[in-house]
Short mmCIF file of C-alpha atoms in Angstrom, two decimals:
data_model
loop_
_atom_site.label_atom_id
_atom_site.label_comp_id
_atom_site.label_asym_id
_atom_site.label_seq_id
_atom_site.Cartn_x
_atom_site.Cartn_y
_atom_site.Cartn_z
CA MET L 22 96.86 79.62 146.02
CA ALA L 23 93.45 78.74 144.62
CA ILE L 24 91.25 81.45 143.15
CA SER L 25 87.57 81.77 143.94
CA LYS L 26 86.48 83.01 140.51
CA GLY L 27 88.18 82.25 137.20
CA TYR L 28 88.28 84.19 133.98
CA LYS L 29 85.36 82.23 132.50
CA ALA L 30 83.09 83.29 135.37
CA LEU L 31 84.27 86.89 135.00
CA LEU L 32 83.54 86.77 131.27
CA ASP L 33 80.10 85.24 131.82
CA GLU L 34 79.23 87.99 134.30
CA ALA L 35 80.51 90.71 131.98
CA MET L 36 78.61 89.36 128.99
CA GLN L 37 75.35 89.61 130.93
CA GLN L 38 75.94 93.29 131.66
CA ILE L 39 77.56 94.77 128.57
CA LYS L 40 76.59 95.48 125.00
CA THR L 41 78.25 93.41 122.30
CA ILE L 42 78.03 94.91 118.84
CA PRO L 43 77.62 92.40 116.01
CA LEU L 44 80.35 92.45 113.37
CA GLU L 45 77.98 93.63 110.64
CA ASP L 46 76.77 96.60 112.72
CA ALA L 47 80.36 97.50 113.59
CA ARG L 48 81.34 97.33 109.92
CA GLU L 49 78.52 99.70 109.04
CA LEU L 50 79.52 102.20 111.75
CA TYR L 51 83.13 101.93 110.57
CA GLU L 52 82.18 102.65 106.96
CA LEU L 53 80.06 105.63 108.04
CA SER L 54 82.80 106.89 110.41
CA GLU L 55 80.20 107.01 113.17
CA ALA L 56 82.15 105.26 115.94
CA CYS L 57 85.59 105.30 117.44
CA PHE L 58 87.25 101.89 117.58
CA ILE L 59 89.52 101.35 120.59
CA ASP L 60 92.17 98.66 120.28
CA ILE L 61 93.19 97.47 123.75
CA ARG L 62 95.67 94.81 122.64
CA ASP L 63 99.33 94.77 123.50
CA ILE L 64 101.57 96.74 121.14
CA ARG L 65 103.24 93.50 120.01
CA GLU L 66 99.87 92.22 118.78
CA LEU L 67 99.33 95.39 116.77
CA GLU L 68 102.77 95.16 115.23
CA ARG L 69 102.24 91.50 114.38
CA ASP L 70 98.65 91.60 113.08
CA GLY L 71 97.83 95.24 112.33
CA MET L 72 94.70 96.99 113.54
CA ILE L 73 91.44 98.46 112.34
CA PRO L 74 92.33 101.59 110.33
CA GLU L 75 91.83 104.82 112.29
CA ALA L 76 91.42 102.88 115.57
CA VAL L 77 92.91 104.36 118.72
CA HIS L 78 95.36 102.18 120.59
CA ALA L 79 94.66 102.25 124.32
CA PRO L 80 96.64 99.56 126.14
CA ARG L 81 94.43 97.60 128.52
CA GLY L 82 96.65 98.43 131.46
CA MET L 83 96.20 102.18 130.93
CA LEU L 84 92.52 102.25 129.95
CA GLU L 85 91.01 103.37 133.27
CA PHE L 86 93.60 106.14 133.54
CA TRP L 87 93.07 107.36 129.99
CA VAL L 88 89.28 107.46 130.47
CA ASP L 89 89.16 109.41 133.75
CA PRO L 90 89.24 113.20 133.17
CA ASP L 91 90.79 113.61 136.64
CA SER L 92 93.75 111.44 135.69
CA PRO L 93 97.00 113.02 134.49
CA TYR L 94 96.91 110.41 131.69
CA TYR L 95 93.44 111.36 130.39
CA ARG L 96 92.96 111.20 126.62
CA GLU L 97 90.28 113.42 125.06
CA VAL L 98 89.12 110.71 122.68
CA PHE L 99 87.33 109.12 125.62
CA GLY L 100 85.31 112.28 126.27
CA GLN L 101 83.39 112.10 123.02
CA SER L 102 79.69 111.30 123.03
CA GLY L 103 79.68 108.95 120.03
CA PRO L 104 79.98 105.17 120.29
CA LEU L 105 83.26 103.69 121.48
CA ILE L 106 83.80 100.13 120.29
CA LEU L 107 86.47 98.27 122.22
CA TYR L 108 88.19 95.26 120.75
CA CYS L 109 90.98 92.83 121.47
CA GLN L 110 92.01 89.65 119.69
CA SER L 111 89.21 87.31 120.80
CA ALA L 112 86.76 89.63 122.64
CA TRP L 113 87.71 88.50 126.14
CA ARG L 114 89.78 91.45 127.31
CA SER L 115 87.44 93.86 125.55
CA ALA L 116 84.42 92.35 127.34
CA LEU L 117 86.06 92.86 130.72
CA ALA L 118 87.28 96.34 129.75
CA THR L 119 83.80 97.32 128.54
CA LEU L 120 82.34 96.28 131.88
CA THR L 121 84.97 98.34 133.70
CA LEU L 122 84.19 101.44 131.65
CA GLN L 123 80.47 100.98 132.23
CA GLN L 124 81.19 100.73 135.95
CA MET L 125 83.05 104.03 135.62
CA GLY L 126 79.83 105.59 134.25
CA MET L 127 80.36 105.41 130.50
CA ASP L 128 77.18 104.57 128.60
CA ASN L 129 78.50 104.88 125.03
CA VAL L 130 80.82 101.87 125.16
CA CYS L 131 80.45 98.38 123.75
CA HIS L 132 82.75 95.67 122.46
CA LEU L 133 83.18 93.96 119.12
CA GLU L 134 81.68 90.51 118.76
CA GLY L 135 84.47 88.00 118.14
CA GLY L 136 87.18 90.64 118.42
CA PHE L 137 89.84 91.49 115.87
CA LYS L 138 90.08 87.84 114.87
CA ASN L 139 86.46 88.02 113.67
CA TRP L 140 87.12 91.35 111.89
CA MET L 141 90.11 89.92 110.01
CA GLY L 142 88.28 86.68 109.25
CA ALA L 143 85.54 88.68 107.51
CA GLY L 144 88.14 90.33 105.27
CA LEU L 145 87.48 93.80 106.68
CA PRO L 146 90.16 96.53 106.45
CA VAL L 147 93.35 96.15 108.47
CA ALA L 148 96.10 98.76 108.72
CA ASP L 149 99.75 98.11 109.36
CA LYS L 150 100.51 99.40 112.89
CA ARG L 151 103.65 101.12 111.64
CA ALA L 152 101.42 103.34 109.46
CA VAL L 153 99.05 104.27 112.31
CA SER L 154 99.76 106.88 114.97
CA HIS L 155 99.17 106.24 118.70
#
């Protein structure tokens, strides 16, 4: 069955509606502990590559449920007023997830330019997933 809109079109639409935080700005917020980084990658990616230290792992498939206070799966981290910076490996899933959270009414959410790949490529801190709690 043919699809009417592919992932590239979805990404293009999302990028026009969401905030992307440049790597340098994200690094500064990280160093000042002024934002919460949300890693939406699959657990196998975290185990393989690590994650931003102190980031919260929120699997993409659970994100909407963890964000909604009416959900039995709600996580309090999503109720904070400070910036939430979503990231995935290449900034595709995080772009779509950021759009979804904005559509849910969140205005303190953005995603990391270039994703975790960009973060690692800049030599910024990475923690071993085994040393980080869920």
